[in-house]
Coordinates of C-alpha atoms in Angstrom, one line a residue:
M1 CA 0.0 0.0 0.0
A2 CA 1.5 3.4 -1.0
E3 CA 0.0 5.3 1.9
D4 CA -2.1 4.7 5.0
M5 CA -5.0 6.8 6.2
I6 CA -5.0 6.7 10.0
P7 CA -8.0 8.3 11.8
I8 CA -6.8 10.9 14.3
S9 CA -8.5 13.3 16.7
L10 CA -7.8 16.9 17.6
Q11 CA -6.6 15.8 21.0
N12 CA -4.1 13.3 19.8
L13 CA -0.4 14.3 19.7
M14 CA 0.9 15.3 16.3
E15 CA 4.0 13.1 15.8
F16 CA 5.1 14.9 12.7
D17 CA 7.2 17.9 11.8
C18 CA 8.6 19.3 8.6
D19 CA 11.4 21.8 8.1
F20 CA 14.6 22.3 6.1
T21 CA 16.4 19.7 8.2
N22 CA 14.3 16.9 6.8
E23 CA 16.1 15.0 4.1
C24 CA 12.9 15.0 2.0
F25 CA 12.4 18.8 2.3
N26 CA 10.4 20.1 -0.7
D27 CA 10.0 16.6 -2.2
C28 CA 6.2 16.7 -1.7
C29 CA 6.1 19.9 -3.9
R30 CA 7.9 18.3 -6.8
D31 CA 5.4 15.8 -8.1
L32 CA 2.2 17.8 -8.0
N33 CA -1.4 17.0 -8.7
Q34 CA -3.1 19.7 -6.7
A35 CA -6.6 21.3 -7.0
L36 CA -7.0 24.9 -6.0
T37 CA -10.0 26.4 -4.3
P38 CA -11.4 29.8 -5.0
Y39 CA -9.9 31.1 -1.7
D40 CA -6.6 29.6 -2.5
I41 CA -6.6 31.5 -5.8
L42 CA -7.7 34.7 -4.1
R43 CA -4.7 34.5 -1.7
L44 CA -2.2 33.5 -4.3
K45 CA -3.0 36.1 -6.9
N46 CA -2.9 38.8 -4.3
N47 CA 0.4 37.5 -2.9
L48 CA 1.8 37.8 -6.5
G49 CA 0.2 41.2 -7.1
I50 CA -1.5 40.0 -10.3
S51 CA -5.1 39.7 -11.5
S52 CA -7.1 36.5 -11.1
Q53 CA -7.1 36.2 -14.9
D54 CA -3.3 36.5 -15.2
F55 CA -2.9 33.9 -12.4
L56 CA -5.3 31.5 -14.0
K57 CA -3.6 31.8 -17.4
T58 CA -0.1 31.6 -16.1
Y59 CA -0.3 29.0 -13.3
A60 CA -3.5 27.1 -13.6
A61 CA -5.1 24.4 -15.7
L62 CA -8.9 24.2 -16.1
H63 CA -11.0 21.1 -16.6
Y64 CA -14.6 20.2 -15.9
G65 CA -15.9 17.3 -13.7
P66 CA -17.1 14.7 -16.1
E67 CA -20.3 14.0 -14.2
S68 CA -20.9 17.4 -12.4
G69 CA -19.7 19.8 -15.1
L70 CA -18.2 21.9 -12.3
P71 CA -14.9 23.7 -13.1
V72 CA -11.8 22.2 -11.5
I73 CA -8.7 24.3 -11.2
E74 CA -5.3 22.8 -10.7
F75 CA -1.7 24.0 -10.9
K76 CA -0.6 23.8 -14.5
P77 CA 1.5 20.7 -15.0
N78 CA 5.1 21.3 -16.2
P79 CA 6.8 18.1 -17.2
D80 CA 10.0 20.0 -17.9
A81 CA 10.2 20.8 -14.2
G82 CA 9.2 17.3 -13.1
Y83 CA 5.6 18.5 -12.4
E84 CA 6.9 20.6 -9.4
C85 CA 4.9 23.4 -7.9
P86 CA 5.7 26.7 -9.7
F87 CA 6.4 28.3 -6.3
V88 CA 8.9 25.8 -4.8
T89 CA 12.5 26.9 -4.3
P90 CA 15.5 25.3 -2.7
E91 CA 14.8 27.4 0.4
G92 CA 11.1 26.3 0.5
C93 CA 7.8 27.8 -0.6
S94 CA 8.1 31.3 -2.1
V95 CA 4.4 32.0 -1.3
Y96 CA 4.4 30.3 2.1
V97 CA 2.3 32.9 3.9
D98 CA -0.5 32.4 1.3
R99 CA 0.0 28.8 0.5
P100 CA -3.1 26.7 -0.3
A101 CA -5.1 25.0 2.4
S102 CA -4.0 21.5 1.2
C103 CA -0.4 22.5 1.8
R104 CA -1.2 23.8 5.2
M105 CA -3.1 20.6 6.2
Y106 CA -0.5 18.1 5.0
P107 CA -0.1 15.3 6.2
L108 CA -3.6 15.6 7.5
A109 CA -6.8 14.9 5.5
R110 CA -10.0 16.6 6.6
A111 CA -13.6 15.6 5.9
I112 CA -16.7 17.4 7.1
A113 CA -20.4 16.5 7.7
R114 CA -23.0 19.3 7.9
S115 CA -26.2 18.8 9.8
R116 CA -29.2 19.7 7.7
E117 CA -31.2 20.6 10.8
T118 CA -28.7 22.9 12.4
G119 CA -26.1 23.7 9.7
L120 CA -23.4 22.8 12.2
I121 CA -20.2 21.3 10.7
T122 CA -18.5 18.2 12.2
Q123 CA -14.8 17.7 11.3
Y124 CA -13.0 14.4 10.8
F125 CA -9.3 14.1 10.4
A126 CA -6.9 11.3 9.2
L127 CA -3.1 11.2 9.1
I128 CA -1.8 10.4 5.6
E129 CA 1.4 8.3 6.0
E130 CA 3.4 8.3 2.8
P131 CA 6.6 6.3 2.4
H132 CA 8.6 9.2 0.9
C133 CA 7.9 11.6 3.8
K134 CA 10.5 11.5 6.6
G135 CA 8.6 13.9 8.9
F136 CA 6.7 11.2 10.7
G137 CA 7.7 10.2 14.2
R138 CA 9.2 13.6 15.1
Q139 CA 7.9 14.7 18.5
T140 CA 6.5 18.3 18.7
G141 CA 4.7 18.0 22.0
K142 CA 1.7 19.6 20.2
T143 CA -1.8 18.1 19.8
V144 CA -3.3 18.0 16.4
E145 CA -5.4 21.0 17.3
Q146 CA -2.4 23.0 18.4
W147 CA -0.5 22.0 15.2
L148 CA -3.4 23.1 13.0
K149 CA -3.5 26.5 14.7
G150 CA 0.2 26.9 13.9
Q151 CA -0.6 26.3 10.2
E152 CA -3.2 29.1 10.3
V153 CA -5.6 26.9 8.4
D154 CA -8.9 27.7 10.1
K155 CA -9.7 30.7 7.8
H156 CA -9.0 28.6 4.7
N157 CA -11.2 25.8 6.0
K158 CA -14.1 28.2 6.7
E159 CA -13.9 29.7 3.3
N160 CA -13.5 26.3 1.6
D161 CA -16.5 24.9 3.5
K162 CA -18.6 27.5 1.8
L163 CA -17.6 26.0 -1.6
M164 CA -18.4 22.5 -0.3
E165 CA -21.9 23.7 0.8
L166 CA -22.4 25.2 -2.6
I167 CA -21.4 22.0 -4.4
S168 CA -23.7 20.0 -2.1
L169 CA -26.5 22.4 -2.9
K170 CA -25.8 21.9 -6.6
N171 CA -25.9 18.2 -6.3
R172 CA -29.3 18.3 -4.6
I173 CA -30.9 20.8 -7.0
I174 CA -29.1 19.9 -10.3
P175 CA -27.9 16.4 -9.7
G176 CA -26.7 16.0 -13.3
K177 CA -24.0 17.9 -15.3
L178 CA -24.0 21.7 -15.4
E179 CA -24.4 23.1 -18.9
G180 CA -21.7 25.4 -20.4
A181 CA -23.3 28.7 -19.5
Q182 CA -24.0 27.5 -15.9
S183 CA -20.4 26.3 -15.5
D184 CA -19.2 29.6 -16.9
K185 CA -21.1 31.5 -14.2
F186 CA -19.7 29.3 -11.5
Y187 CA -16.1 29.8 -12.8
L188 CA -16.5 33.6 -13.2
A189 CA -17.9 34.3 -9.8
L190 CA -15.7 32.0 -7.8
Y191 CA -12.4 31.7 -9.6
D192 CA -12.0 34.7 -11.9
L193 CA -12.8 37.3 -9.2
D194 CA -11.2 40.4 -10.9
E195 CA -13.1 39.7 -14.1
F196 CA -16.3 39.2 -12.1
R197 CA -15.7 42.6 -10.5
K198 CA -15.0 44.2 -13.9
E199 CA -18.3 42.9 -15.3
I200 CA -20.1 44.2 -12.2
I201 CA -18.6 47.7 -12.7
E202 CA -18.3 48.0 -16.4
K203 CA -21.1 45.8 -17.8
D204 CA -23.7 46.4 -15.1
L205 CA -23.9 42.7 -14.4
L206 CA -26.1 43.2 -11.3
A207 CA -28.6 45.6 -13.0
Q208 CA -31.5 43.2 -12.4
F209 CA -30.9 43.0 -8.7
N210 CA -31.6 45.5 -5.9
I211 CA -28.2 45.3 -4.3
P212 CA -27.7 47.5 -1.2
E213 CA -25.3 50.4 -1.8
D214 CA -23.0 49.4 1.1
V215 CA -22.7 45.8 -0.3
L216 CA -21.9 47.2 -3.8
K217 CA -19.2 49.4 -2.3
K218 CA -17.7 46.6 -0.3
I219 CA -17.6 44.0 -3.2
K220 CA -15.9 46.6 -5.4
A221 CA -13.1 47.0 -3.0
D222 CA -12.7 43.8 -1.1
D223 CA -11.9 40.3 -2.6
E224 CA -13.2 38.3 0.3
A225 CA -16.5 40.2 0.3
L226 CA -16.7 39.7 -3.5
L227 CA -16.1 35.9 -3.2
D228 CA -18.9 35.7 -0.6
F229 CA -21.2 37.7 -2.9
G230 CA -20.2 35.5 -5.8
I231 CA -21.5 32.4 -3.9
K232 CA -24.8 34.2 -3.3
W233 CA -24.9 35.2 -7.0
V234 CA -24.3 31.6 -8.2
K235 CA -27.1 30.4 -5.9
T236 CA -29.5 32.9 -7.5
M237 CA -28.4 32.5 -11.1
L238 CA -28.2 28.7 -11.1
F239 CA -30.6 27.6 -8.4
G240 CA -33.1 30.5 -8.2
I241 CA -32.3 31.2 -4.5
E242 CA -33.0 34.8 -3.6
M243 CA -30.0 36.8 -2.4
A244 CA -30.2 37.8 1.3
F245 CA -28.0 40.5 2.9
G246 CA -27.2 41.4 6.4
E247 CA -26.6 38.0 7.8

């Protein structure tokens, strides 16, 4: 078996550590097959000081789920570089402060279950033990919960859970494959944020809606507010769910 998935709780000790003293340092960044969430892209493109469109063209590859029709964004493969992450350097990650959630979580896997009655989310974790990784067995004295806090992953998980809720909603309302125009709306509002904002400002994309002025002002200036709004807009445009503000 190439890897083992070992269930682990937040109170268990995290017997893992990774730094430049590990003989395998950076190896996990050099054979990459990594999906990016909308929040990952938001953080990365802002770290680089480029537009979402430039980021997507330069660093990302787009394909669509064969059954869902949902857009899936991954780092663009580069066989000449051994499929390594475009941001890995001999010293480590050049975008470390804004690295994707999956990088922050490794070697943990996270799954969630949301209660339909209360909306509360329950988290489940597992340790992924891969033979190539030499970080296992290193004592940190930290629990899994403490280790995760050190990775500053909570914000990413909260943002990414909004995407999971949206996908779950799509699967209930449109269980089949999204059509091209529907997928395009999903991609625009969640992944290509700067183009979404441009269409709001220059093409009056929201003319049919009664959007409060304070909301409009915020989404024109703040990417996180725009991403939250984009989720509402997708729910309206694809599923007919009326936008609500002030929650």
